[in-house]
Coordinates of C-alpha atoms and ligand atoms in Angstrom, one line a residue:
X569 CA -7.4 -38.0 -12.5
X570 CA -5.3 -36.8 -9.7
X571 CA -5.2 -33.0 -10.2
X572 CA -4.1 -30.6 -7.3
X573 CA -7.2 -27.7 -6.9
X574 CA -6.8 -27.3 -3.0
X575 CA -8.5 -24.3 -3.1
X576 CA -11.5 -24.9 -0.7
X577 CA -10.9 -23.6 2.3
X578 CA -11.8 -25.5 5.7
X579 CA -11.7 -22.6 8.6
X580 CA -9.7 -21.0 6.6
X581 CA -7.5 -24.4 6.3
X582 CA -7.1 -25.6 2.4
X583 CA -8.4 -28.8 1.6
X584 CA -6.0 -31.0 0.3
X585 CA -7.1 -32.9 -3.7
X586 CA -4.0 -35.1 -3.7
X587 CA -1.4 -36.3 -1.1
X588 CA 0.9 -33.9 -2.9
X589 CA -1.4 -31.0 -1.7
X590 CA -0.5 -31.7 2.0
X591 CA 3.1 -30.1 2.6
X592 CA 5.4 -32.5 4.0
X593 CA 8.8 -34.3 3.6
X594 CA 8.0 -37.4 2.7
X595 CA 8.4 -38.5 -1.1
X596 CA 7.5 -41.0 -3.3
X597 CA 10.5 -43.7 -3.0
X598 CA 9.5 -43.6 0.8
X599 CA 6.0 -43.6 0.7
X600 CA 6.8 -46.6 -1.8
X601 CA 8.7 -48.3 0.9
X602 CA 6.3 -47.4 3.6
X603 CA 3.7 -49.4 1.9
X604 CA 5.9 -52.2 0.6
X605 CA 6.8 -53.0 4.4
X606 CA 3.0 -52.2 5.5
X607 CA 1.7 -54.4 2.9
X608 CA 4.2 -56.9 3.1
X609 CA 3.4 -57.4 7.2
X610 CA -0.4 -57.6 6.2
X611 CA 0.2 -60.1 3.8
X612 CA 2.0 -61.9 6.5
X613 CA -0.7 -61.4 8.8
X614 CA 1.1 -59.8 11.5
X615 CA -1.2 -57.3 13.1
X616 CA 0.2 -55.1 15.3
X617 CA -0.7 -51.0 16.0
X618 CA 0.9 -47.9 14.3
X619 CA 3.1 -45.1 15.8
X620 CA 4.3 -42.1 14.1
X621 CA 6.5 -39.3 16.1
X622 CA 7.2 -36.2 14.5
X623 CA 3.4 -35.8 11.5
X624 CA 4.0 -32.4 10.7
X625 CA 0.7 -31.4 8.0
X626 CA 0.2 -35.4 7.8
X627 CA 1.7 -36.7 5.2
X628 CA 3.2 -39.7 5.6
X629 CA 0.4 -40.3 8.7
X630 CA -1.9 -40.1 5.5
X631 CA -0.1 -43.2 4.3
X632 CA 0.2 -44.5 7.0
X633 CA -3.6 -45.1 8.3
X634 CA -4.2 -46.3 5.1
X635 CA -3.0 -49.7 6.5
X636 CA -4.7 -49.8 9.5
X637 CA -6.3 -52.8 9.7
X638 CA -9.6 -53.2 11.7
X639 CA -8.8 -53.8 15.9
X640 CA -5.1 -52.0 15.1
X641 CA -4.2 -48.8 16.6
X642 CA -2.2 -45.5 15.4
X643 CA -0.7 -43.2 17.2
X644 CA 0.4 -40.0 16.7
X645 CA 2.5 -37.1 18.4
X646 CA 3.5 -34.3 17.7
X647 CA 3.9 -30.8 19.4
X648 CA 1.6 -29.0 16.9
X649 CA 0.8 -25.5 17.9
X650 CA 2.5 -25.9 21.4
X651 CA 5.9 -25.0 22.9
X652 CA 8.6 -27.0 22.8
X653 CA 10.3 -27.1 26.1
X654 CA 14.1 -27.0 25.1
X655 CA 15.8 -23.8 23.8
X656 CA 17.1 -26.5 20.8
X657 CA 14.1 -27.7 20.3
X658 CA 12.0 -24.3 19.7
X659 CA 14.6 -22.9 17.4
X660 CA 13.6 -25.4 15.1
X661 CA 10.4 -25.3 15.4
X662 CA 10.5 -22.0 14.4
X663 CA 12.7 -22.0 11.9
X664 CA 10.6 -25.2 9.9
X665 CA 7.4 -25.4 10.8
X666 CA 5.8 -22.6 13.0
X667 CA 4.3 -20.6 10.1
X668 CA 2.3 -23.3 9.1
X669 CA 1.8 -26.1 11.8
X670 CA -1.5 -26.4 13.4
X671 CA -3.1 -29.2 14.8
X672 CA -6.3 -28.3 13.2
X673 CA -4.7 -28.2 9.8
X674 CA -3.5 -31.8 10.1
X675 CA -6.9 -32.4 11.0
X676 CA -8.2 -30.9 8.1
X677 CA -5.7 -32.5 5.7
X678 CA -5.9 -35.9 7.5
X679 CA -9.9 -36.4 7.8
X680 CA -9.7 -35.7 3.6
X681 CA -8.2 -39.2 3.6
X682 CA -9.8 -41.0 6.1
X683 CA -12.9 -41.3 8.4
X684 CA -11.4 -40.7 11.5
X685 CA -8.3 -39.2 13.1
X686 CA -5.3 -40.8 14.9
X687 CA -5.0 -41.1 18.6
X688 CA -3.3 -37.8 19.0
X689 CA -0.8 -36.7 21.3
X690 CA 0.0 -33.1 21.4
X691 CA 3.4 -33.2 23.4
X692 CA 7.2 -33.8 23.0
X693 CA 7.8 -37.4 21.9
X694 CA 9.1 -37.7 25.4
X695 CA 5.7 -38.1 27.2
X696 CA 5.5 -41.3 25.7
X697 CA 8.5 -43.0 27.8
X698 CA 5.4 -43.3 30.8
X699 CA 4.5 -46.5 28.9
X700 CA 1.0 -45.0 27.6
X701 CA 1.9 -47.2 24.1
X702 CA 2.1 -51.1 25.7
X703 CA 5.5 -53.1 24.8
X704 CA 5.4 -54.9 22.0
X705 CA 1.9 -53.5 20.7
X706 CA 3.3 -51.8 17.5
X707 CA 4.3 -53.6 14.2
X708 CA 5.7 -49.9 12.6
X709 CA 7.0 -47.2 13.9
X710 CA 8.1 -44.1 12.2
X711 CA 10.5 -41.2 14.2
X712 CA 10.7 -38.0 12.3
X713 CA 10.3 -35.3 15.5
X714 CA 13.0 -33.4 16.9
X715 CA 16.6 -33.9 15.3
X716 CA 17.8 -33.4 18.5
X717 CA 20.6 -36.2 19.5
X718 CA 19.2 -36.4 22.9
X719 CA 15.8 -36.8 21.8
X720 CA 15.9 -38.9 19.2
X721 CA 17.8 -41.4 21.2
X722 CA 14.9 -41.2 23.6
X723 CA 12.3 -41.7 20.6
X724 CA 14.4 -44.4 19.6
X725 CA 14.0 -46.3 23.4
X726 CA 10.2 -45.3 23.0
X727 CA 9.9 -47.3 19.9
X728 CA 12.1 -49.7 20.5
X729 CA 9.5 -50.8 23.8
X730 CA 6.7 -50.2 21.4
X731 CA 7.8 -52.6 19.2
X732 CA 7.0 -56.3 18.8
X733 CA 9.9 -58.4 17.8
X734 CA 9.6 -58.1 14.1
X735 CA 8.3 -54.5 14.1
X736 CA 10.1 -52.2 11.5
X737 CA 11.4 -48.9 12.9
X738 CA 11.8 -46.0 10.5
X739 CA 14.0 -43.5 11.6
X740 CA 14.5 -40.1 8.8
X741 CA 17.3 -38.2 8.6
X742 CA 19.5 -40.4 9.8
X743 CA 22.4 -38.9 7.1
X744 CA 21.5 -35.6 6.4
X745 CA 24.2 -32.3 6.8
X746 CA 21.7 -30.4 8.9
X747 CA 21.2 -33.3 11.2
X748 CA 23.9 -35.0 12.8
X749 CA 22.2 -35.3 16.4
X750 CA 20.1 -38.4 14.1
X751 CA 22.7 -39.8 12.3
X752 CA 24.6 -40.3 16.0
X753 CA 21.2 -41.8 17.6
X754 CA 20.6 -44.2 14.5
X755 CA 24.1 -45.9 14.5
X756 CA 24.8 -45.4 18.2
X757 CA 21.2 -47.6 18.2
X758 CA 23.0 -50.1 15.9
X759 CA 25.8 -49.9 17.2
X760 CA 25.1 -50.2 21.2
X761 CA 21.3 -51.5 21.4
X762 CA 21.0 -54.1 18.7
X763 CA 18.6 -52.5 16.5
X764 CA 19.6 -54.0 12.7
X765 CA 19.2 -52.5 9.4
X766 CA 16.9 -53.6 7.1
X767 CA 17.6 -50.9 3.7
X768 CA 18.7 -47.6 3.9
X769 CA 17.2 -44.7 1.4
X770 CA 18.6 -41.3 1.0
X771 CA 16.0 -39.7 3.5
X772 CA 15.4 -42.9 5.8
X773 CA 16.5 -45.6 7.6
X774 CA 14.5 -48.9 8.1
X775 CA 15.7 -51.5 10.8
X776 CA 14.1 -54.2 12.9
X777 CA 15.2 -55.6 16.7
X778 CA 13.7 -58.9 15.1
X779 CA 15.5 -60.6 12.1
X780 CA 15.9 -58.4 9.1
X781 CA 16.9 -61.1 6.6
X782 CA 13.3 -62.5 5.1
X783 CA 12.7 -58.4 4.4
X784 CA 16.0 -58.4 2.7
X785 CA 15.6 -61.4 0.6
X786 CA 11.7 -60.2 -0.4
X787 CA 13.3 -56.7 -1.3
X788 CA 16.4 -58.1 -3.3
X789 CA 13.7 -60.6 -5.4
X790 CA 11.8 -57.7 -6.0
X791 CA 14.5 -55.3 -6.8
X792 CA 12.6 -53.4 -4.8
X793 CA 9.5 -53.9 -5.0
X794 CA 8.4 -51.5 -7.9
X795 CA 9.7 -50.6 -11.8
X796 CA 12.1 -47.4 -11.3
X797 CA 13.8 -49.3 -8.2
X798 CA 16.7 -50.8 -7.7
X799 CA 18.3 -52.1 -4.2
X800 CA 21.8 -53.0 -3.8
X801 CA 23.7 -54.6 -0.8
X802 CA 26.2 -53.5 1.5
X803 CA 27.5 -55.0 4.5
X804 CA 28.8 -53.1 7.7
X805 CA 30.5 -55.0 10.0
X806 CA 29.5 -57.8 8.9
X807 CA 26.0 -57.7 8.8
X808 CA 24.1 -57.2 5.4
X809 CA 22.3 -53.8 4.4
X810 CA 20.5 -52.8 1.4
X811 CA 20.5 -49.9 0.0
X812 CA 17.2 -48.7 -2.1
X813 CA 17.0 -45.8 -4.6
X814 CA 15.3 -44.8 -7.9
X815 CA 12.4 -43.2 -9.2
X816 CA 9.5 -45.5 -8.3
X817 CA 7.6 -43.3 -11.2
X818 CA 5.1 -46.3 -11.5
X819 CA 4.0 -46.9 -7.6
X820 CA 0.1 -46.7 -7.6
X821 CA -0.9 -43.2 -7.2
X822 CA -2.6 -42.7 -3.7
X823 CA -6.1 -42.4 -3.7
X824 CA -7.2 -38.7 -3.9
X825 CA -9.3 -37.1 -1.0
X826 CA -12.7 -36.9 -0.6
X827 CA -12.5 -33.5 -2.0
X828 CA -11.1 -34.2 -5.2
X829 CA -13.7 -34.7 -7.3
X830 CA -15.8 -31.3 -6.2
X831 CA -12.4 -29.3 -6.0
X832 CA -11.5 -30.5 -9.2
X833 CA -15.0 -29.2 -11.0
X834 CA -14.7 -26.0 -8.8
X835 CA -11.1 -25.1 -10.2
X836 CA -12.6 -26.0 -13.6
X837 CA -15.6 -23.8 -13.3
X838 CA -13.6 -21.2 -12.2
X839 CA -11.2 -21.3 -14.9
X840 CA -14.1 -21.1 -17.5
X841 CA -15.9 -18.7 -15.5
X842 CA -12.7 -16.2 -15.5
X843 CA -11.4 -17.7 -19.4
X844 CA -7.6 -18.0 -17.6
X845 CA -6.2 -20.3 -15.3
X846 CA -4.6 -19.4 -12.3
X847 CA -0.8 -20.0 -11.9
X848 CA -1.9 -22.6 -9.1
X849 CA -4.9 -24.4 -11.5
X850 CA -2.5 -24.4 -14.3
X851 CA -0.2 -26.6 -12.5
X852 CA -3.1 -28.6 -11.4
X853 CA -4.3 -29.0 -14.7
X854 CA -1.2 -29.5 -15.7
X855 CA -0.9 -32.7 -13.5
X856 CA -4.5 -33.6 -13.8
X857 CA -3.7 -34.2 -17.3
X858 CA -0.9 -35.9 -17.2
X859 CA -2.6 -38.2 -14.7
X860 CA -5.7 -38.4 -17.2
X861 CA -3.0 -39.2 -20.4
X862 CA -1.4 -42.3 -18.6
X863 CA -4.8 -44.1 -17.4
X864 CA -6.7 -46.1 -20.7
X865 CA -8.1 -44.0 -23.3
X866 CA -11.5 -44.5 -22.7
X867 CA -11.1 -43.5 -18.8
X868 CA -9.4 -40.4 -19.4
X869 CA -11.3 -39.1 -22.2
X870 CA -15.1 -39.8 -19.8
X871 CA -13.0 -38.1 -16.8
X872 CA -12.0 -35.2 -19.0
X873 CA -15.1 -34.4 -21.0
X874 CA -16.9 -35.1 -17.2
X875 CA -14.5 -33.1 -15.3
X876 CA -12.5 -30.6 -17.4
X877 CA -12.9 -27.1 -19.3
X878 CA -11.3 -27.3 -23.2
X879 CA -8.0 -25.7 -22.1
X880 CA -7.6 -29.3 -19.6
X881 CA -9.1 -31.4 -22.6
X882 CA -6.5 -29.8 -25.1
X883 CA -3.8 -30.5 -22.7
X884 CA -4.4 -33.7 -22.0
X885 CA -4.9 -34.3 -26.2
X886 CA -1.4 -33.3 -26.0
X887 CA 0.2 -34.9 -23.5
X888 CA -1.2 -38.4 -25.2
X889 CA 0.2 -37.1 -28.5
X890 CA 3.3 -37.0 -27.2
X891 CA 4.0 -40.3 -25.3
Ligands
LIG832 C1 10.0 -33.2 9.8 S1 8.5 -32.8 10.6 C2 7.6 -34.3 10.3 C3 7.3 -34.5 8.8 C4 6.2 -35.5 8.5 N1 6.5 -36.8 9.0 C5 5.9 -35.5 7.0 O1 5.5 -36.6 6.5 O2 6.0 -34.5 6.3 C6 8.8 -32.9 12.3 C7 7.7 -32.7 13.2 O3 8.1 -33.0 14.5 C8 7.5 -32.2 15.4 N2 8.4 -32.1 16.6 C9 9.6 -31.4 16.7 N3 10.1 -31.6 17.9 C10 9.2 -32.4 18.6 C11 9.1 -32.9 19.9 N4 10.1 -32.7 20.8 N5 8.0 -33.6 20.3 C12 7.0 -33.8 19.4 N6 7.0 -33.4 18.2 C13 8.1 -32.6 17.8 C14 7.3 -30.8 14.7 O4 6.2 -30.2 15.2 C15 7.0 -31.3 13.2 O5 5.7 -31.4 13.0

């Protein structure tokens, strides 16, 4: 059952149930293709650390640690509660995240998933070009900070060092309307300091300064790597690029929080308790049943008796009635 309750509160900080709980701008066909490539390099066994600029709440850092391997590092920065330094820079920090960015909430929502935090860095992205991350160590790197031209392009050099030969560098925004400072320093990158593309999705772009072929071919035998997807080539100048979309509906849910299990029976004692469901519950329940309908009958009728008050039960009798 993966039903959103975050209701808990953690100094005052919600607990996140579900990945879905953390707010964020990272969705399912990327956190499909995160895991594809981070599963794919394991399978490999290329080792190598982790680097994410730009975590917001956490969510795709969540993901992310979730392939750290044992002796590999991740990194994270991100300005959190403090300033930004550049007049660009703090205007959008205030108009996206200010209202709800503290570091102590991506604590919160990132210790739900996992035992122990990321090396943080609470500064621009630009601290890192003093060579604290050694060249070569990293086999990922993600870049979703500022959507600044000037400092993306300097993210872009700081991963680019950070990366070992094969490492994948996800870059997102690269083609949005709001953002045209990152769609300059992705192709300018392409264009001017050899950095290749691998597959492009409608949020992200993933390239490599090694050889994006063998990922290529993998992704094309796979159309993509899960049902719902489909990946189609291009070529630009000359050089082949896939292009990945759909509705991965049937990637493995990620594992719920630590909390879900007690948030889910408090939102369910509370909703007998009071006889109504808040709007919130209800769309937890709502989702929790779903959840419960597609796993095998005998699973989701244990989970539901264990777990849920009759109004969940009912719903979840429905849901199964109609698939
Ligand atoms: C789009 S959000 C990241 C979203 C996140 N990856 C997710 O999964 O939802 C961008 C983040 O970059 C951070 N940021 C913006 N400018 C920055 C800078 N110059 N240095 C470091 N972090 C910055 C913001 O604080 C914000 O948390």
């Amino acid at each position: 059952m993966t039903g959103s309750t975050a209701t808990t509160e953690n100094a005052g900080i919600a607990e996140p149930a579900v990945l879905s709980d953390v707010r964020g701008w990272f969705w399912d066909l990327d956190r499909h293709a995160f895991e594809w490539f981070l599963r794919s390099q394991q399978q490999a066994r290329v080792g190598g650390d982790l680097l994410e600029l730009g975590a917001y709440l956490g969510r795709s850092a969540i993901v992310m640690g979730n392939h750290l391997q044992p002796g590999e590092k991740f990194t994270v920065c991100d300005l959190f509660d403090s300033e930004a330094m550049e007049e660009e820079n703090s205007a959008e920090m205030a108009r996206s995240y200010r209202k709800t960015l503290t570091r102590e909430a991506f604590e919160v929502n990132y210790l739900a998933f996992h035992d122990r935090l990321p090396e943080l860095v609470q500064a621009p992205t630009s601290v890192l070009a003093d060579g604290r991350i050694p060249a070569g160590s990293c086999r990922f790197a993600h870049v979703d900070a500022s959507h600044v031209y000037e400092h993306v392009a300097g993210d872009i050099k700081v991963a680019r060092a950070a990366l070992a030969e094969d490492g994948v560098l996800v870059l997102d925004d690269y083609r949005s309307a709001h953002t045209p400072g990152v769609a300059a320093a992705t192709w300018e990158a392409v264009f001017t300091l050899g950095l290749k593309p691998i597959v492009l999705t409608d949020c992200k772009f993933y390239g490599t300064w090694g050889d994006p072929e063998p990922a290529q071919e993998l992704l094309l035998a796979a159309s993509g790597g899960a049902p719902g997807c489909w990946v189609h080539p291009e070529t630009i100048a000359g050089r082949q690029v896939l292009r990945m979309g759909g509705t991965p509906e049937k990637i493995a849910d990620f594992p719920v929080s630590r909390h879900h299990d007690r948030l889910v029976k408090e939102a369910a004692a509370r909703a007998q308790r009071e006889g109504t469901v808040r709007a919130a519950e209800l769309l937890a329940v709502r989702r929790a049943a779903a959840a419960a309908a597609r796993r095998p009958v005998a699973v989701a009728k244990r989970m539901a008796a264990d777990l849920l008050p009759p109004v969940v039960t009912s719903a979840v009798r429905r849901a199964r009635r109609s698939k």
